[in-house]
Amino acid sequence: MDITPIIDPLNDAQRLAVTAPSQSMLILAGAGSGKTRVLVHRIAWQMQVEHIPAFNILAVTFTNKAAKEMRHRIEHLLNISTQNLWIGTFHSISHRLLRRHPKAANLPESFQVMDSSDQLRMIKRLLNSLNLDDSKWPPREVQWFINAQKDEGIRAKHMLETYDYHQKQMLMIYKAYEDLCQRSGLVDFAELLLRGLELLRDDSDLLAHYQQRFKQIHVDEFQDTNTIQYAWLRLLTGDNNNLFVVGDDDQSIYGWRGAKIENIYNFQKHFPIHSVVKLEQNYRSTGTILKAANHIIANNSGRMGKELWTDAGDGEPCSLYAAFNEQDEAFFVIECIKKWVKEGGLRADTAILYRSNAQSRQFEEKLMTSGIPYRVYGGLRFFDRAEIKNALAYLRLMSNYHDDASFERIINTPTRGLGTKAIDEIRAIARYQNLSLWQSALTLINLGKLSARTSNALSSFLQFIKDLSTQTNELELYEQVKLVIEKSKLIELYQKEKMDKGEEKIENLEELVNAAKLFDFDQNNEEGMNKLNTFLTHASLEAGESQSSEQEDCVQLMTIHSAKGLEFNTVFLVGMEDGLFPSQQSIDDIARLEEERRLCYVGMTRAMIKLYLSYAESRRLYGRESYPRPSRFLKEIPTDLIQEVRIRATVNKPIFNPQNTNKLINESSVFKLGERVLHDKFGEGVVLQLEGSGAQERVQINFSEVGIKWLMLAYAKLNKL
DNA sequence: TTGTTCCAGCTTTTT
DNA sequence: GCTGGAACAA
């Protein structure tokens, strides 16, 4: 057997990790150090060399994309099919377990998965039925609370009785929410994980079975695991002690949604027999970019300690642009891109990365007017669109009459004379008698208390859903979907909508039929599930690409979070300002600030050849002009790695140093160093530096109120004191 | 039922 | 200052 393809492409550290004997292992893999490669080759090694059957191997990731890529690469490397190999996200694997053992998990066989927008709607309805004021109990906050509890493995029944009113109410809502989900046969994302954990924890036979089966467990992006996922891994690993995890504590950027960076620190404690391998050689970026990133991350405490290096050479220094305002910043970035393209570069090799989505607008506008194609990541995903959700709601209700969320979504979409009044009555009965909305509607009809018109409308709606579900039972999946879209008159509804909005929605519905046609049932198959349910689950678990795959060469715009795992030739890290990045909310909390710093590290290490950093000295934010300081992270990069684009002798220094006189001082300026001045907005200050002349003349002033600012003399109204 | 007006909110996001 | 959602009027 030839094992060279498995071990030849690896460096020493990677090889050490891949070929180590079976045991628990922690691979600390820096950005761009080949972590996926190690994971893929490790699995290949176990299958080919140690002859471990695919059946005994489990690999867990966080995103569907990562799971797909891993599977693909293993197939490519070994040239075999990986049917028996379980590779999937935590959620999809947990879901699979629940599908296999619905009874043990106390779920109906036809249970369906809710995504977070479904969950939010459900909570809104629940609050309504509990007569709780939306403004006092914001649904988003409730959602956050419930998910946070579940992420920690805490059920309503585990929570202690408390006399705190707020806490008490939250607990009551949580309990009601759990009941409603159970009755409707609906499971949210956090529930998937929690039920999965409880299933294994409480059923020792099942646990033994899966421990027996999954002798080798591999985990990607381990630093992002939350409490439940970690507990689940520990449980499943049991005495096998063969947990192989790959992660990077320096790239943990999801603490705010429950990820526990401690999990990676605790690994060595909880898995006493293990080894640790560090992957520090980087194959992506230039030496300069790595040095800059290393310097930034070195300011964090409690790191496991890694230093990236490359033998690829230093490359160009990073460029820093101090923009006058956010317009100027966008202008600068786009000029750079134009130049890059003119010299033959691909637009797709450039990325504009920002901290918050709101920042994308100015870049979009400028790109638009310059006629440069671009793509913004992170918009509405395909299965999140209202029209798609409506169509899916019909399908869901057909397969499970008690799915209240879907029932309520479509009972009057398109309108069929069942307005708020009718719905309120149905809800009231449902709540009073603890029935599903479907059952409650039936009861209402039988009681004969509704007006003839409402009663007719309601029973024909119920009949309509029933008919649809029997009529389509025998059809192919895509024909089912097609028929439902036609019969539900959704198309007619959107045809009435003005302009091309409705047009687009109809196109999306057609795309849904297409998606059903292309749906690979075999690959998603779960024994005992029909095609429709499999497809519906797929729709919840995998939200789909946000845009149809037009493969035009375009500039990439996204948040730093969504850039994780990607790489680009040229990266523009924009909005490097205190209050934006690091974000205002994180500035006073060391732990959160360190997460922002890791985010900065992630952003910088996306760049292969050239990294541009920029900030604006003035920025319109929430309708107000703000004058932020340059990001504190900029000061953590040694000056010799950075080249300022604008002619200025020094980076903004926070401390006034009279010895550090600027060589570009304009002697003819009306202002002198050390002179006291008055500004409309900022009040009194002292001139620290001067540069440029005429319209370009700028002064640096230390204001007693707001600190140090650079101002353009042409714009700032300054008076001598 | 639709269009208008008003009002809160405003990091990051995958499943 | 803008946006999305909810409340309201016609």
XYZ file of C-alpha atoms in Angstrom, chain A:
721
model
C 0.000 0.000 0.000
C 1.262 3.432 -0.913
C 1.059 5.877 1.934
C 3.113 8.643 0.347
C 0.108 10.721 -0.751
C -0.989 10.779 2.869
C 2.258 11.808 4.519
C 4.330 13.409 1.780
C 2.527 16.743 1.609
C 2.968 17.292 5.356
C 5.586 19.210 7.297
C 7.148 17.709 10.413
C 4.603 18.996 12.898
C 1.698 18.045 10.686
C 3.135 14.582 10.179
C 3.598 14.142 13.881
C -0.076 14.906 14.403
C -1.314 12.742 11.551
C 0.709 9.635 12.283
C 0.518 9.621 16.074
C -0.831 6.429 17.623
C -4.468 6.364 18.715
C -4.952 8.640 21.707
C -6.510 11.958 22.553
C -4.759 14.813 20.839
C -4.935 18.564 20.822
C -3.661 20.189 17.666
C -3.074 23.882 18.166
C -3.256 25.078 14.631
C -2.512 28.690 13.872
C -4.164 30.588 11.051
C -3.144 29.228 7.676
C -1.109 26.370 9.139
C -3.031 23.620 7.376
C -5.471 22.491 10.031
C -8.015 21.031 7.631
C -5.215 19.203 5.921
C -4.172 17.627 9.217
C -7.723 16.572 9.960
C -8.235 15.094 6.518
C -4.912 13.290 6.490
C -5.382 12.004 10.022
C -8.657 10.362 9.051
C -7.100 9.013 5.872
C -4.184 7.668 7.910
C -6.458 5.867 10.306
C -8.448 4.300 7.507
C -5.567 3.311 5.246
C -2.762 2.531 7.649
C -4.459 1.583 10.877
C -7.310 -0.082 9.008
C -9.986 1.495 11.119
C -13.286 1.072 9.284
C -15.028 4.275 8.230
C -17.897 3.016 10.319
C -15.905 3.674 13.501
C -14.965 7.236 12.658
C -16.836 10.431 13.449
C -15.840 13.930 12.388
C -17.612 17.015 13.684
C -17.503 20.564 12.348
C -19.407 23.773 12.916
C -20.555 24.612 9.426
C -22.014 22.526 6.659
C -19.465 24.024 4.338
C -16.562 22.728 6.409
C -18.174 19.294 6.649
C -18.667 19.118 2.914
C -15.152 20.225 2.212
C -13.693 17.662 4.566
C -15.663 14.846 3.015
C -14.698 15.979 -0.410
C -11.020 16.144 0.421
C -10.959 12.711 2.011
C -12.660 11.219 -1.029
C -10.212 12.975 -3.263
C -7.187 11.888 -1.264
C -8.146 8.239 -0.939
C -10.221 7.971 -4.069
C -12.960 6.107 -2.240
C -16.546 6.730 -1.308
C -17.123 7.926 2.248
C -20.716 6.751 2.670
C -20.107 5.125 6.027
C -18.078 7.965 7.402
C -20.046 10.235 9.677
C -18.992 13.791 8.972
C -21.288 16.604 9.924
C -21.981 19.596 12.080
C -22.743 19.178 15.759
C -26.316 20.045 14.938
C -26.750 17.658 12.053
C -25.153 14.750 13.934
C -27.289 15.400 16.957
C -30.305 15.651 14.710
C -29.413 12.321 13.165
C -29.333 10.686 16.586
C -32.723 12.128 17.441
C -34.180 10.881 14.154
C -32.870 7.426 14.847
C -34.215 7.317 18.369
C -37.204 9.641 18.544
C -38.913 7.534 21.179
C -35.985 7.523 23.536
C -35.680 11.256 23.003
C -39.384 11.742 23.712
C -40.077 13.294 20.335
C -42.737 12.550 17.723
C -41.348 10.802 14.685
C -42.288 13.705 12.464
C -40.614 16.370 14.603
C -39.286 19.335 12.692
C -36.415 21.734 13.227
C -37.015 25.463 13.731
C -34.418 27.996 12.720
C -33.895 31.098 14.831
C -36.396 33.259 13.002
C -39.036 30.552 13.464
C -38.073 30.473 17.097
C -38.433 34.214 17.446
C -41.903 34.177 15.880
C -42.871 31.381 18.180
C -41.748 33.372 21.196
C -43.639 36.422 20.020
C -46.811 34.380 19.721
C -46.209 32.829 23.081
C -45.734 36.183 24.802
C -48.917 37.329 23.165
C -50.888 34.374 24.417
C -49.482 34.903 27.895
C -50.663 38.504 27.753
C -47.174 39.812 28.279
C -46.236 43.205 26.985
C -43.730 43.024 24.110
C -41.964 46.139 25.239
C -41.468 44.897 28.783
C -40.478 41.450 27.623
C -38.617 41.970 24.381
C -38.894 38.744 22.363
C -35.238 38.893 21.375
C -34.204 39.062 24.988
C -36.428 36.112 25.839
C -34.974 34.184 22.939
C -31.491 35.014 24.101
C -32.304 33.930 27.624
C -33.788 30.596 26.586
C -30.926 29.768 24.252
C -28.351 30.772 26.831
C -29.947 28.406 29.357
C -30.086 25.574 26.874
C -26.493 26.197 25.807
C -25.505 25.611 29.401
C -27.658 22.511 29.624
C -30.183 24.091 31.952
C -33.852 23.182 31.600
C -36.635 25.240 33.138
C -37.120 22.540 35.736
C -33.476 22.803 36.789
C -33.692 26.453 37.532
C -33.986 27.411 41.143
C -37.088 29.058 42.455
C -36.387 32.689 42.892
C -38.105 35.706 44.334
C -36.722 37.993 41.709
C -39.755 38.988 39.660
C -37.959 39.278 36.377
C -36.198 35.964 36.827
C -39.448 34.336 37.871
C -41.251 35.547 34.775
C -38.423 34.437 32.509
C -38.566 31.030 34.058
C -42.310 30.883 33.530
C -41.903 31.879 29.869
C -39.131 29.343 29.402
C -41.358 26.624 30.816
C -44.286 27.639 28.602
C -41.977 27.718 25.604
C -40.717 24.205 26.298
C -44.311 22.946 26.558
C -45.355 24.645 23.356
C -42.409 23.201 21.428
C -43.083 19.753 22.778
C -46.750 19.932 21.849
C -45.989 21.236 18.364
C -43.260 18.706 17.704
C -40.754 21.483 17.081
C -37.116 21.598 18.035
C -34.893 24.679 17.964
C -31.158 24.656 17.363
C -30.090 24.691 20.980
C -32.644 21.983 21.683
C -31.108 19.736 19.047
C -27.860 19.742 20.985
C -29.396 19.527 24.427
C -31.738 16.662 23.520
C -28.883 14.907 21.815
C -26.839 15.170 24.975
C -29.695 14.049 27.217
C -30.455 11.144 24.919
C -26.978 9.707 25.356
C -26.674 10.671 28.990
C -29.927 9.053 30.078
C -29.896 5.937 27.968
C -26.893 3.867 28.929
C -27.526 1.244 26.255
C -27.557 3.833 23.517
C -24.496 5.510 24.942
C -22.617 2.208 25.070
C -23.654 1.506 21.521
C -22.353 4.783 20.141
C -19.214 4.713 22.247
C -18.599 1.284 20.797
C -19.179 2.580 17.339
C -17.301 5.877 17.322
C -13.875 4.768 18.366
C -12.270 7.776 16.737
C -13.756 11.233 17.083
C -12.383 14.288 15.289
C -13.374 17.872 15.919
C -12.702 20.960 13.854
C -12.612 24.520 15.283
C -12.572 23.146 18.790
C -12.204 26.592 20.356
C -15.777 27.334 19.272
C -17.439 24.513 21.217
C -19.955 25.500 23.847
C -20.705 23.792 27.153
C -23.124 21.274 25.652
C -20.980 20.357 22.715
C -18.042 19.776 24.996
C -20.095 17.669 27.391
C -21.419 15.693 24.445
C -17.891 15.033 23.179
C -16.707 13.912 26.594
C -19.671 11.607 26.970
C -19.249 10.052 23.574
C -15.502 9.673 23.909
C -15.882 7.802 27.187
C -13.020 5.471 27.917
C -11.956 5.274 24.293
C -9.885 8.360 24.926
C -9.487 8.936 21.218
C -10.640 12.488 20.810
C -8.659 14.322 18.167
C -9.354 18.040 18.237
C -8.001 20.833 16.086
C -8.347 24.418 17.160
C -6.755 27.764 17.824
C -7.392 29.637 21.047
C -6.262 32.808 19.285
C -9.125 32.512 16.830
C -11.931 32.099 19.326
C -14.355 34.825 18.295
C -17.706 33.363 19.224
C -17.677 33.732 22.985
C -20.732 35.987 22.736
C -22.824 33.118 21.510
C -21.770 30.618 24.096
C -18.458 29.285 22.816
C -16.171 28.507 25.739
C -12.537 29.184 25.092
C -11.930 27.368 28.376
C -12.762 24.100 26.662
C -9.478 24.224 24.830
C -7.620 25.101 28.042
C -9.366 22.311 29.943
C -8.649 19.680 27.355
C -5.398 18.641 28.979
C -7.095 18.350 32.343
C -10.077 16.321 31.191
C -8.138 14.070 28.858
C -5.079 13.207 30.921
C -3.635 10.842 28.375
C -3.028 12.997 25.383
C -0.468 14.824 23.371
C -0.336 18.363 22.055
C 1.036 19.400 18.701
C 1.489 22.999 17.648
C 1.274 23.960 14.008
C 3.032 27.273 13.641
C 4.327 27.321 10.118
C 2.033 29.475 8.052
C 1.514 28.895 4.344
C -0.639 31.865 3.616
C 0.760 35.260 4.498
C 3.951 37.249 4.130
C 6.376 37.531 7.038
C 5.400 41.139 7.637
C 1.708 40.363 7.954
C 2.456 37.517 10.344
C 4.770 39.639 12.471
C 2.151 42.347 12.733
C -0.520 39.812 13.676
C 1.782 38.134 16.195
C 2.446 41.456 17.879
C -1.250 42.168 18.205
C -2.197 38.826 19.690
C 0.765 38.896 22.072
C -1.177 41.446 24.123
C -3.723 38.841 25.155
C -3.359 37.014 28.440
C -3.715 33.327 29.148
C -2.829 32.188 25.666
C -1.594 28.708 25.041
C 1.195 30.378 23.141
C 1.931 30.130 19.467
C 3.974 32.213 17.111
C 3.337 32.004 13.408
C 6.250 32.024 11.009
C 6.813 31.561 7.331
C 9.748 30.892 5.063
C 8.093 32.834 2.277
C 9.886 36.154 2.942
C 8.779 39.455 4.377
C 6.892 41.007 1.497
C 5.553 44.510 1.527
C 4.876 46.481 4.704
C 1.267 46.881 5.756
C -0.275 50.139 4.645
C -2.135 52.404 7.023
C -4.481 55.069 5.727
C -5.859 57.779 7.961
C -8.954 58.889 6.134
C -10.519 62.288 6.656
C -13.928 60.700 7.002
C -15.761 57.504 6.063
C -16.321 58.728 2.500
C -12.635 59.312 2.084
C -11.938 55.857 3.470
C -14.167 54.211 0.890
C -12.644 56.367 -1.803
C -9.153 55.250 -0.843
C -10.030 51.561 -0.795
C -11.690 51.754 -4.157
C -8.783 53.613 -5.701
C -6.499 50.826 -4.505
C -8.789 48.203 -6.003
C -8.935 50.068 -9.297
C -5.176 50.165 -9.404
C -4.973 46.467 -8.566
C -7.390 45.559 -11.341
C -5.624 47.830 -13.813
C -2.410 45.950 -13.128
C -4.170 42.722 -13.989
C -5.372 41.589 -10.557
C -8.640 39.772 -10.018
C -11.334 41.629 -8.133
C -12.188 38.384 -6.342
C -8.722 38.442 -4.781
C -9.558 41.583 -2.833
C -11.702 41.700 0.280
C -13.044 44.563 2.332
C -13.473 43.408 5.922
C -15.346 45.369 8.552
C -16.445 44.917 12.136
C -20.131 45.593 11.650
C -22.470 45.166 8.714
C -23.576 48.776 8.778
C -20.162 49.743 7.459
C -20.689 48.015 4.143
C -22.935 50.731 2.760
C -20.451 53.405 1.943
C -18.286 50.873 0.146
C -21.236 49.489 -1.764
C -22.269 52.934 -2.915
C -18.810 53.848 -4.114
C -18.325 50.484 -5.819
C -21.680 50.861 -7.479
C -20.936 54.311 -8.868
C -17.515 53.147 -10.006
C -19.103 50.239 -11.824
C -17.034 47.658 -9.969
C -18.821 44.334 -9.407
C -18.933 43.317 -5.769
C -20.555 40.780 -3.546
C -21.724 41.325 0.008
C -21.797 38.230 2.182
C -24.146 37.687 5.064
C -27.449 38.917 3.687
C -30.691 37.001 3.726
C -30.127 33.387 2.922
C -32.240 31.484 0.488
C -34.278 29.466 2.957
C -34.718 32.537 5.165
C -36.724 34.462 2.609
C -40.351 35.085 3.504
C -41.761 33.562 0.312
C -39.700 30.414 0.761
C -40.693 30.149 4.411
C -44.342 30.449 3.417
C -44.095 27.689 0.867
C -42.215 25.504 3.327
C -44.831 26.210 5.985
C -47.479 24.635 3.717
C -45.292 21.597 3.297
C -44.605 21.382 6.999
C -48.198 21.658 7.985
C -49.033 18.948 5.493
C -46.599 16.614 7.126
C -47.461 17.608 10.684
C -50.860 19.161 11.409
C -49.759 20.179 14.882
C -46.961 22.424 13.721
C -48.427 25.601 15.204
C -45.714 27.859 13.874
C -46.483 26.856 10.298
C -50.221 26.855 10.910
C -50.157 30.418 12.041
C -47.827 31.494 9.304
C -50.090 30.448 6.462
C -53.624 30.444 7.854
C -54.180 33.791 6.178
C -51.430 33.803 3.576
C -52.714 34.398 1.009
C -55.721 35.987 2.661
C -58.722 33.758 2.984
C -60.879 35.738 5.367
C -59.307 34.400 8.531
C -58.152 37.571 10.198
C -57.003 38.436 13.674
C -60.349 37.741 15.230
C -60.616 34.181 13.984
C -56.994 33.485 14.864
C -57.441 34.900 18.348
C -60.330 32.562 18.961
C -58.377 29.571 17.756
C -55.461 30.558 19.966
C -57.699 31.006 22.988
C -59.175 27.514 22.703
C -55.785 26.027 22.009
C -54.363 27.590 25.112
C -57.348 26.825 27.286
C -57.601 23.172 26.336
C -53.932 22.686 25.631
C -54.472 21.705 22.009
C -52.586 22.377 18.843
C -54.025 25.149 16.682
C -55.187 22.529 14.207
C -57.114 20.605 16.863
C -58.435 23.821 18.271
C -59.711 24.899 14.848
C -61.518 21.573 14.483
C -63.057 21.984 17.905
C -64.266 25.466 17.061
C -65.932 24.279 13.892
C -67.647 21.455 15.721
C -68.880 23.747 18.460
C -70.577 25.849 15.790
C -69.842 29.073 17.597
C -68.173 30.725 14.630
C -69.932 32.842 12.054
C -70.915 30.812 9.007
C -68.400 32.637 6.913
C -65.446 32.116 9.225
C -66.439 28.535 9.838
C -66.564 27.833 6.115
C -63.253 29.521 5.475
C -61.630 27.620 8.297
C -62.915 24.192 7.381
C -62.019 24.656 3.755
C -58.523 25.645 4.832
C -58.163 22.497 6.914
C -59.617 20.409 4.117
C -57.289 22.068 1.648
C -54.212 21.086 3.660
C -55.504 17.547 4.108
C -56.237 17.193 0.413
C -52.838 18.516 -0.510
C -51.145 16.044 1.710
C -53.051 13.036 0.312
C -52.835 14.244 -3.271
C -49.118 14.755 -3.184
C -48.279 11.707 -1.170
C -47.244 9.631 -4.144
C -45.533 12.350 -6.113
C -41.874 13.041 -6.582
C -40.524 15.597 -4.155
C -40.178 18.412 -6.671
C -43.678 17.738 -8.013
C -44.995 17.950 -4.479
C -43.336 21.290 -3.979
C -44.512 22.524 -7.354
C -48.090 21.497 -6.736
C -48.157 23.114 -3.321
C -46.846 26.390 -4.667
C -49.482 26.357 -7.407
C -52.447 25.290 -5.319
C -51.656 27.571 -2.426
C -51.970 30.513 -4.814
C -48.751 31.989 -3.457
C -47.720 32.887 -6.989
C -50.908 34.875 -7.522
C -50.238 36.637 -4.261
C -46.789 37.774 -5.343
C -47.936 38.647 -8.837
C -50.073 41.337 -7.273
C -47.078 42.877 -5.551
C -45.849 45.929 -7.339
C -42.590 46.301 -9.195
C -40.003 43.615 -9.520
C -40.133 42.682 -5.831
C -42.906 40.169 -6.442
C -41.175 39.034 -9.598
C -38.103 38.107 -7.602
C -40.181 36.215 -5.075
C -41.797 34.143 -7.801
C -38.371 33.388 -9.185
C -37.301 32.240 -5.744
C -40.288 29.937 -5.514
C -39.329 28.462 -8.860
C -35.836 28.071 -7.513
C -37.298 26.152 -4.595
C -38.851 23.649 -6.993
C -35.488 23.393 -8.630
C -33.767 22.865 -5.304
C -36.218 20.055 -4.572
C -35.449 18.513 -7.938
C -31.727 18.617 -7.313
C -32.047 17.531 -3.711
C -29.794 14.581 -3.119
C -31.992 12.334 -1.067
C -29.417 9.580 -0.750
C -26.831 11.799 0.797
C -29.228 13.260 3.299
C -31.185 10.118 3.866
C -32.115 9.118 7.344
C -33.716 5.716 7.616
C -37.428 5.876 8.246
C -37.860 9.400 6.981
C -39.779 10.283 3.877
C -38.348 12.572 1.270
C -40.454 15.549 2.214
C -39.394 15.521 5.844
C -35.798 15.011 4.876
C -35.998 18.000 2.582
C -37.684 20.177 5.202
C -35.009 19.346 7.722
C -32.364 20.149 5.195
C -34.001 23.549 4.681
C -33.786 24.358 8.391
C -30.370 22.971 9.055
C -28.730 24.416 6.007
C -29.895 27.887 5.181
C -28.386 27.827 1.708
C -26.180 30.343 -0.001
C -27.316 33.908 0.315
C -27.146 34.562 -3.372
C -27.447 32.340 -6.387
C -24.029 31.330 -7.518
C -23.188 33.956 -10.089
C -19.514 33.348 -10.452
C -18.598 36.796 -11.639
C -15.256 38.222 -10.635
C -16.199 40.564 -7.816
C -14.785 42.382 -4.828
C -15.661 40.569 -1.609
C -17.337 42.457 1.232
C -17.985 40.834 4.586
C -17.623 41.103 8.332
C -14.427 39.830 9.871
C -16.456 37.103 11.550
C -17.640 35.703 8.275
C -14.149 35.924 6.804
C -12.842 33.374 9.276
C -11.383 30.433 7.434
C -11.046 32.351 4.170
C -8.018 33.966 2.564
C -7.521 36.757 0.065
C -4.585 38.137 -1.818
C -5.331 41.686 -0.674
C -7.271 42.570 2.444
C -8.621 45.960 3.496
C -9.314 46.022 7.211
C -11.406 49.145 7.509
C -12.881 51.194 10.326
C -9.925 50.674 12.661
C -11.298 53.011 15.304
C -11.916 52.709 19.008
C -15.628 52.325 19.491
C -16.060 50.564 16.175
C -13.245 48.068 16.390
C -12.924 47.271 19.216
C -16.646 47.865 19.508
C -17.869 50.265 22.154
C -19.619 47.506 24.091
C -16.394 45.551 24.489
C -14.047 48.331 25.413
C -14.430 48.224 29.189
C -14.394 44.477 29.668
C -11.019 42.809 29.423
C -12.368 39.434 28.346
C -14.452 40.984 25.608
C -11.650 43.271 24.545
C -9.415 40.255 24.168
C -12.020 38.635 21.962
C -12.006 41.764 19.807
C -8.240 41.480 19.653
C -8.529 37.906 18.473
C -10.980 39.127 15.880
C -8.390 41.639 14.731
C -5.858 38.839 14.543
C -8.264 36.762 12.464
C -8.881 39.703 10.133
C -5.198 40.414 9.563
C -4.261 36.813 8.949
C -6.770 36.585 6.086
C -4.316 38.529 3.922
C -1.834 36.638 1.795
C 0.236 39.333 0.116
C -0.960 42.771 1.116
C -2.779 44.158 4.115
C -4.282 47.632 4.191
C -5.528 49.109 7.447
C -7.611 52.229 7.562
C -9.507 54.465 9.926
C -11.455 57.663 9.621
C -10.784 60.723 11.729
C -14.407 61.651 11.543
C -17.336 59.344 10.919
C -21.087 59.709 10.698
C -22.532 57.166 13.036
C -26.194 56.907 13.940
C -26.782 60.204 12.282
C -24.230 61.965 14.367
C -20.740 63.082 13.558
C -18.177 61.313 15.719
C -14.459 61.862 16.041
C -13.090 58.505 17.093
C -9.555 57.727 18.113
C -7.600 55.317 15.935
C -8.054 51.758 17.151
C -5.869 50.825 20.107
C -4.897 47.737 18.134
C -3.018 49.883 15.621
C -0.601 50.962 18.331
C 0.186 47.329 19.029
C 1.772 46.905 15.622
C 5.451 47.928 15.496
C 5.840 51.019 13.364
C 8.497 49.485 11.132
C 5.919 47.017 9.788
C 3.560 49.794 8.794
C 3.781 52.403 6.137
C 1.463 55.364 6.381
C -0.113 56.201 3.088
C -0.701 59.823 3.880
C 2.411 61.916 4.319
C 2.778 62.152 8.013
C 5.822 61.574 10.137
C 4.282 59.677 13.032
C 1.323 57.548 13.874
C -0.965 59.309 16.310
C 0.729 59.085 19.641
C -1.411 59.403 22.717
C 1.167 61.347 24.684
C 2.367 64.800 23.831
C 6.090 64.776 23.425
C 7.653 68.174 22.662
C 10.963 66.569 21.695
C 9.237 64.583 19.002
C 8.858 67.509 16.670
C 7.459 66.829 13.281
C 9.839 67.258 10.385
C 7.026 68.302 8.130
C 6.105 71.331 10.193
C 4.856 74.148 8.132
C 6.675 77.217 9.452
C 4.344 79.603 7.697
C 1.221 78.305 9.419
C -0.975 80.775 11.243
C -0.791 78.471 14.242
C 2.294 77.660 16.271
C 3.227 74.622 18.320
C 2.001 74.882 21.872
C -0.476 77.605 21.037
C -3.858 77.521 22.778
C -6.877 77.382 20.479
C -10.652 77.175 20.708
C -12.832 74.833 18.606
C -16.629 75.053 18.221
C -17.289 71.488 19.259
C -14.217 70.388 21.148
C -13.531 73.451 23.217
C -10.045 74.445 24.295
C -6.854 72.713 23.255
C -3.147 72.968 22.561
C -1.530 72.649 19.123
C 0.778 69.632 19.084
C 1.720 69.236 15.452
C 1.326 70.905 12.098
C 1.663 69.489 8.623
C 0.891 70.228 4.977
C -0.004 73.600 3.622
C -2.858 75.431 1.931
C -6.004 73.294 1.609
C -4.095 70.261 2.886
C -2.917 71.893 6.055
C -3.645 69.840 9.144
C -3.114 70.443 12.821
C -2.986 68.043 15.719
C -4.557 69.418 18.844
C -4.749 68.111 22.375
C -8.198 69.114 23.595
C -8.742 69.158 27.299
C -12.222 67.672 26.880
C -11.925 65.130 24.091
C -8.235 64.357 23.794
C -6.017 64.472 20.733
C -7.440 65.077 17.248
C -6.120 65.746 13.796
C -8.095 68.470 12.071
C -8.058 69.843 8.545
C -7.580 73.596 8.846
C -9.773 74.170 5.816
C -12.734 72.574 7.612
C -12.166 73.154 11.290
C -13.159 76.484 12.705
C -10.268 77.266 14.986
C -9.688 80.456 16.913
C -6.562 81.536 18.715
C -6.947 82.135 22.386
